[in-house]
Amino acid sequence: MNPVLRVSGGFLFFANLLAGQTMHPSGNMFRPLATPARLVSELSELTVVICLSVFVIVAGLLAYAVIRFAYREGDSRSEPAQVYGSNQVEIAWTVIPILIVFVLSMATARITSAVQNQPIPKDALYVTVIGHQWWWEFQYPDLKITTANELHVPLSSTAQPHMTSLTLKSADVSHGFWIPQLAGKTDVIPNRTNTMWIDPHETGIYLGNCSEYCGTQHAKMEIRVVVDTPEDFQKWVERQRATAATSDADAGQQAFLSSPCIVCHTVNGTAAMGAIGPDLTHLMSRYTILAAETPNNAANLRDWIKDPQHLKPGNKMPTAPLSDRQLDQIVAYLTTLK
Ligand code: CUA
């Protein structure tokens, strides 16, 4: 593997520090930071407590019986008294498990309906999430923004609640949208629309991943949710709404616009209007590329465009026939897309 990529974890940590962002550890569902994740976490705590009590009682009685009634020197070798048909015992071990299952199913139904039937306020932020092999598209229909792999949403506090409502769709196969600290998993299914909502209580970067096997690069289909303060979110929105800084005299832009790249990618305000790959209008506002932990910088972009199949084998990006000079020019252009 390319040494630049190997140190990506450290690089990202550093880059996030520079950007003043807290990185929330991936997958720590025991520290929920949004209402849906907290409800799911409380339900699992209840389930764990009940199941653990059952285990301790049953295993304890078993251990007690094994030790207390083990064969000892001088015991009779004859069979002990056999007990059949005790109504009390049979009723007890039928009714208690039914009660346990009843309590757990009622608690599950209550939490499920609390998450699913939550009314979405009128001022909620609406985002359409589209799963692709193997990256995520995020469209903000009201704000007219399209981005990829890094979802920006505002912080939700008691003083200023900001709910984000997500509409989940797939462009190809089934995917799963999961950010453990924000909400439970929701399937992303072709020809079906699912919804979920989040209200993150802390700013920072939350990590998630596609949670349904969707092909060779399923593991490299990560999600980053960047939770900004409402002010920072507003600034991000304004930057994203601006069209790309373009200049027709720019050799890099010329090289890009005359390359096959524009068939799949969009850069707003230019002739590049492809909708198959990620929107590149504000490419450099993202921390990573390839929907994974690959830091977004000129060296990695160049490496990626030169031979996409070596970094993420099987992905849908073809190798464009570009000379080294064209490659340099295109990378130079892309790095201006802030
Ligand atoms: Cu997409 Cu797994």
Coordinates of C-alpha atoms and ligand atoms in Angstrom, one line a residue:
M1 CA 0.0 0.0 0.0
N2 CA 1.1 3.5 -0.7
P3 CA 2.9 5.0 2.4
V4 CA 0.8 8.1 2.1
L5 CA -2.3 6.0 2.6
R6 CA -0.9 3.9 5.4
V7 CA -0.4 6.9 7.7
S8 CA -3.9 8.1 6.9
G9 CA -5.2 7.5 10.4
G10 CA -2.6 9.7 11.9
F11 CA -2.9 12.2 9.2
L12 CA -6.7 12.4 9.7
F13 CA -6.4 12.8 13.4
F14 CA -4.0 15.7 12.7
A15 CA -6.1 17.2 10.0
N16 CA -9.2 17.1 12.2
L17 CA -7.3 18.7 15.0
L18 CA -6.3 21.5 12.6
A19 CA -9.9 21.9 11.5
G20 CA -10.9 22.1 15.2
Q21 CA -13.1 19.0 14.9
T22 CA -13.5 16.3 17.5
M23 CA -13.3 12.8 16.1
H24 CA -15.9 10.6 17.8
P25 CA -14.5 7.1 18.0
S26 CA -16.0 4.9 15.4
G27 CA -18.8 2.5 16.5
N28 CA -18.9 3.4 20.2
M29 CA -22.6 2.7 20.6
F30 CA -22.2 2.7 24.3
R31 CA -21.9 6.5 24.2
P32 CA -24.9 7.6 22.2
L33 CA -25.0 11.2 21.2
A34 CA -28.5 11.6 19.6
T35 CA -32.0 10.7 20.7
P36 CA -32.6 7.6 18.5
A37 CA -29.2 6.1 19.5
R38 CA -29.9 6.8 23.2
L39 CA -33.3 5.1 23.1
V40 CA -31.8 2.1 21.3
S41 CA -28.9 2.0 23.9
E42 CA -31.4 2.1 26.8
L43 CA -33.3 -0.8 25.3
S44 CA -30.2 -2.8 24.9
E45 CA -29.1 -2.0 28.5
L46 CA -32.5 -3.3 29.8
T47 CA -32.2 -6.4 27.6
V48 CA -28.6 -7.1 28.8
V49 CA -29.6 -6.7 32.5
I50 CA -32.5 -9.1 32.1
C51 CA -30.6 -11.7 30.1
L52 CA -27.6 -11.5 32.4
S53 CA -29.8 -12.0 35.5
V54 CA -31.4 -15.1 33.8
F55 CA -27.9 -16.4 33.1
V56 CA -26.6 -15.7 36.6
I57 CA -29.6 -17.5 38.2
V58 CA -29.6 -20.5 35.9
A59 CA -25.8 -20.9 35.9
G60 CA -25.7 -20.3 39.6
L61 CA -28.3 -23.0 40.4
L62 CA -26.5 -25.4 38.0
A63 CA -23.1 -24.8 39.6
Y64 CA -24.7 -25.2 43.1
A65 CA -26.3 -28.5 42.1
V66 CA -23.1 -29.9 40.5
I67 CA -21.0 -29.1 43.5
R68 CA -23.5 -29.7 46.3
F69 CA -24.8 -33.0 45.0
A70 CA -21.6 -34.5 43.6
Y71 CA -20.9 -38.1 44.4
R72 CA -19.0 -38.5 47.7
E73 CA -17.2 -41.4 49.4
G74 CA -19.8 -43.5 51.2
D75 CA -22.9 -42.3 49.1
S76 CA -25.3 -45.0 48.0
R77 CA -24.7 -46.1 44.4
S78 CA -28.5 -46.5 43.8
E79 CA -30.5 -44.1 41.6
P80 CA -31.8 -41.0 43.4
A81 CA -35.6 -40.4 43.8
Q82 CA -37.1 -39.4 40.4
V83 CA -39.6 -36.5 40.4
Y84 CA -42.2 -36.3 37.6
G85 CA -45.1 -34.0 37.0
S86 CA -44.7 -31.2 39.5
N87 CA -47.4 -28.6 38.6
Q88 CA -45.8 -25.8 40.6
V89 CA -42.4 -26.3 38.9
E90 CA -43.8 -26.6 35.4
I91 CA -46.1 -23.6 35.8
A92 CA -43.1 -21.5 37.2
W93 CA -40.8 -22.3 34.3
T94 CA -43.5 -21.6 31.7
V95 CA -44.9 -18.4 33.2
I96 CA -41.6 -16.7 34.1
P97 CA -40.1 -16.9 30.5
I98 CA -43.4 -15.8 29.0
L99 CA -43.3 -12.7 31.3
I100 CA -39.7 -12.0 30.4
V101 CA -40.4 -12.2 26.7
F102 CA -43.6 -10.0 27.2
V103 CA -41.6 -7.3 29.0
L104 CA -38.9 -7.3 26.4
S105 CA -41.3 -7.2 23.4
M106 CA -43.3 -4.4 25.0
A107 CA -40.1 -2.4 25.7
T108 CA -38.9 -3.0 22.1
A109 CA -42.3 -1.9 20.7
R110 CA -42.3 1.2 22.8
I111 CA -38.8 2.3 21.7
T112 CA -39.4 1.4 18.0
S113 CA -42.6 3.5 17.9
A114 CA -40.9 6.3 19.8
V115 CA -38.2 6.4 17.1
Q116 CA -40.4 5.7 14.1
N117 CA -43.4 7.9 15.0
Q118 CA -41.4 10.9 16.1
P119 CA -43.1 13.9 14.4
I120 CA -40.7 15.8 12.2
P121 CA -40.9 19.6 12.9
K122 CA -41.5 21.9 9.9
D123 CA -38.1 23.5 10.2
A124 CA -36.2 20.2 10.1
L125 CA -33.3 19.9 7.7
Y126 CA -34.2 17.4 4.9
V127 CA -31.4 15.4 3.3
T128 CA -31.8 12.7 0.7
V129 CA -29.2 9.9 1.1
I130 CA -28.5 7.8 -2.0
G131 CA -26.4 4.7 -1.6
H132 CA -24.2 3.9 -4.6
Q133 CA -21.6 1.1 -5.1
W134 CA -19.5 2.3 -3.2
W135 CA -20.1 5.8 -2.0
W136 CA -22.9 8.0 -0.5
E137 CA -24.6 10.9 -2.2
F138 CA -26.2 13.5 0.0
Q139 CA -28.7 15.9 -1.6
Y140 CA -30.2 18.8 0.3
P141 CA -33.3 19.5 -1.8
D142 CA -34.3 22.7 0.0
L143 CA -30.8 24.1 0.0
K144 CA -29.9 22.9 -3.6
I145 CA -26.7 21.3 -2.4
T146 CA -25.3 18.0 -3.5
T147 CA -22.2 16.5 -1.9
A148 CA -20.7 13.0 -1.2
N149 CA -19.6 10.9 1.7
E150 CA -19.5 13.6 4.3
L151 CA -22.9 14.7 5.6
H152 CA -22.9 18.1 7.3
V153 CA -25.8 18.7 9.8
P154 CA -26.4 21.3 12.5
L155 CA -26.0 20.6 16.2
S156 CA -29.2 20.1 18.1
S157 CA -29.3 21.5 21.7
T158 CA -32.1 21.9 24.1
A159 CA -32.0 25.7 23.5
Q160 CA -31.9 25.3 19.8
P161 CA -33.3 21.9 18.6
H162 CA -32.4 21.1 15.0
M163 CA -33.7 17.8 13.7
T164 CA -32.3 16.3 10.5
S165 CA -34.6 14.0 8.6
L166 CA -33.0 11.6 6.2
T167 CA -34.7 10.0 3.2
L168 CA -32.8 6.9 2.2
K169 CA -32.7 5.6 -1.4
S170 CA -30.4 3.3 -3.4
A171 CA -29.1 3.8 -6.9
D172 CA -28.2 0.1 -7.3
V173 CA -28.2 -2.7 -4.7
S174 CA -29.1 -2.8 -1.0
H175 CA -26.9 -0.8 1.4
G176 CA -27.3 0.0 5.1
F177 CA -26.9 3.4 6.6
W178 CA -25.4 3.3 10.1
I179 CA -23.8 5.8 12.3
P180 CA -23.7 3.9 15.7
Q181 CA -23.6 7.0 17.9
L182 CA -26.5 8.7 16.2
A183 CA -29.1 6.1 15.4
G184 CA -29.8 2.5 14.7
K185 CA -29.2 0.9 11.2
T186 CA -31.7 1.6 8.4
D187 CA -31.6 -0.4 5.2
V188 CA -31.2 1.4 2.0
I189 CA -33.1 -0.6 -0.6
P190 CA -33.6 -0.2 -4.4
N191 CA -37.1 1.0 -5.4
R192 CA -38.0 1.8 -1.8
T193 CA -37.8 4.9 0.3
N194 CA -36.9 4.6 4.0
T195 CA -36.6 7.4 6.4
M196 CA -34.8 8.1 9.7
W197 CA -33.9 11.1 11.8
I198 CA -31.0 12.3 13.9
D199 CA -30.5 15.2 16.4
P200 CA -26.8 15.1 17.3
H201 CA -26.0 16.6 20.7
E202 CA -22.2 17.2 20.2
T203 CA -20.3 18.8 17.4
G204 CA -17.5 16.8 15.7
I205 CA -17.1 14.1 13.1
Y206 CA -19.1 10.9 13.6
L207 CA -18.0 7.7 11.8
G208 CA -20.3 5.2 10.3
N209 CA -20.3 2.5 7.6
C210 CA -22.5 0.8 5.1
S211 CA -24.0 -2.0 7.2
E212 CA -25.2 -4.3 4.5
Y213 CA -22.9 -6.3 2.2
C214 CA -23.1 -4.6 -1.2
G215 CA -20.2 -6.0 -3.2
T216 CA -16.4 -6.1 -3.2
Q217 CA -15.9 -2.6 -1.8
H218 CA -18.6 -2.7 0.9
A219 CA -16.0 -2.1 3.6
K220 CA -14.8 1.0 1.8
M221 CA -18.2 2.7 1.9
E222 CA -17.7 4.8 5.0
I223 CA -19.9 7.6 6.2
R224 CA -18.8 10.7 8.0
V225 CA -21.3 13.0 9.6
V226 CA -19.9 16.4 10.4
V227 CA -21.9 18.0 13.1
D228 CA -21.4 21.8 13.0
T229 CA -22.7 24.5 15.3
P230 CA -25.7 26.2 13.6
E231 CA -23.5 29.1 12.7
D232 CA -20.8 26.9 11.1
F233 CA -23.4 24.9 9.4
Q234 CA -24.8 28.1 7.8
K235 CA -21.3 29.0 6.7
W236 CA -20.8 25.6 5.2
V237 CA -24.2 25.9 3.3
E238 CA -23.2 29.2 1.9
R239 CA -19.8 27.9 0.7
Q240 CA -21.5 24.8 -0.9
R241 CA -24.1 27.0 -2.7
A242 CA -21.5 29.1 -4.3
T243 CA -20.6 27.9 -7.8
A244 CA -17.1 26.7 -8.4
A245 CA -14.5 29.3 -8.9
T246 CA -13.9 28.9 -12.6
S247 CA -11.7 30.5 -15.1
D248 CA -11.8 29.6 -18.8
A249 CA -8.1 30.5 -19.1
D250 CA -7.2 27.8 -16.6
A251 CA -5.3 25.0 -18.3
G252 CA -6.3 22.6 -15.6
Q253 CA -10.0 23.3 -16.1
Q254 CA -9.6 22.9 -19.9
A255 CA -7.9 19.6 -19.4
F256 CA -10.7 18.5 -17.0
L257 CA -13.5 19.6 -19.3
S258 CA -12.0 17.9 -22.3
S259 CA -11.5 14.6 -20.3
P260 CA -13.9 11.7 -19.9
C261 CA -14.3 12.8 -16.2
I262 CA -17.3 15.0 -17.1
V263 CA -19.4 12.1 -18.2
C264 CA -19.8 11.0 -14.6
H265 CA -19.0 14.0 -12.5
T266 CA -20.6 17.5 -12.0
V267 CA -18.8 20.7 -11.3
N268 CA -21.5 23.4 -11.0
G269 CA -21.1 26.3 -13.4
T270 CA -19.2 24.2 -15.9
A271 CA -20.0 21.8 -18.7
A272 CA -19.3 18.9 -16.3
M273 CA -22.8 17.6 -15.5
G274 CA -22.5 13.9 -15.0
A275 CA -24.6 12.3 -12.3
I276 CA -23.0 8.8 -12.0
G277 CA -20.1 9.7 -9.7
P278 CA -19.7 12.1 -6.8
D279 CA -20.4 15.8 -7.3
L280 CA -17.0 17.6 -7.4
T281 CA -18.1 21.2 -7.1
H282 CA -16.7 21.6 -3.7
L283 CA -14.4 18.6 -3.6
M284 CA -11.8 20.1 -1.4
S285 CA -14.3 20.9 1.4
R286 CA -14.2 17.2 2.2
Y287 CA -11.6 15.6 4.5
T288 CA -11.5 12.3 2.6
I289 CA -11.9 10.7 -0.8
L290 CA -13.0 7.2 -1.9
A291 CA -15.7 7.1 0.9
A292 CA -13.0 5.8 3.2
E293 CA -10.1 7.0 5.3
T294 CA -8.1 8.2 2.4
P295 CA -7.1 11.8 3.1
N296 CA -8.2 14.3 0.4
N297 CA -5.0 15.8 -0.9
A298 CA -3.3 16.4 -4.2
A299 CA -1.0 13.3 -4.0
N300 CA -3.9 10.9 -3.2
L301 CA -6.1 12.5 -5.8
R302 CA -3.4 12.0 -8.4
D303 CA -2.8 8.4 -7.3
W304 CA -6.6 7.7 -7.5
I305 CA -7.2 9.2 -10.9
K306 CA -4.1 7.6 -12.4
D307 CA -5.2 4.1 -11.5
P308 CA -8.6 3.9 -9.6
Q309 CA -8.6 0.1 -9.6
H310 CA -5.5 -0.3 -7.6
L311 CA -6.8 1.7 -4.6
K312 CA -10.4 0.4 -4.6
P313 CA -10.5 -2.6 -6.9
G314 CA -13.9 -3.2 -8.6
N315 CA -15.1 0.4 -8.2
K316 CA -17.0 2.0 -11.1
M317 CA -14.4 4.6 -12.0
P318 CA -12.6 3.8 -15.2
T319 CA -9.0 4.6 -15.8
A320 CA -9.0 7.7 -18.0
P321 CA -6.3 7.8 -20.8
L322 CA -4.4 10.9 -19.5
S323 CA -0.8 11.9 -20.0
D324 CA 1.2 12.8 -16.9
R325 CA 0.9 16.4 -17.9
Q326 CA -2.9 16.2 -18.2
L327 CA -3.1 14.4 -14.9
D328 CA -1.1 17.1 -13.2
Q329 CA -3.3 19.8 -14.7
I330 CA -6.5 18.1 -13.7
V331 CA -5.3 17.5 -10.1
A332 CA -4.2 21.2 -10.0
Y333 CA -7.7 22.2 -11.1
L334 CA -9.5 19.8 -8.7
T335 CA -7.6 21.2 -5.7
T336 CA -9.0 24.6 -6.5
L337 CA -12.6 23.3 -6.0
K338 CA -12.9 24.5 -2.4
Ligands
CUA1 CU1 -23.0 -0.3 0.6 CU2 -22.3 -2.2 1.9

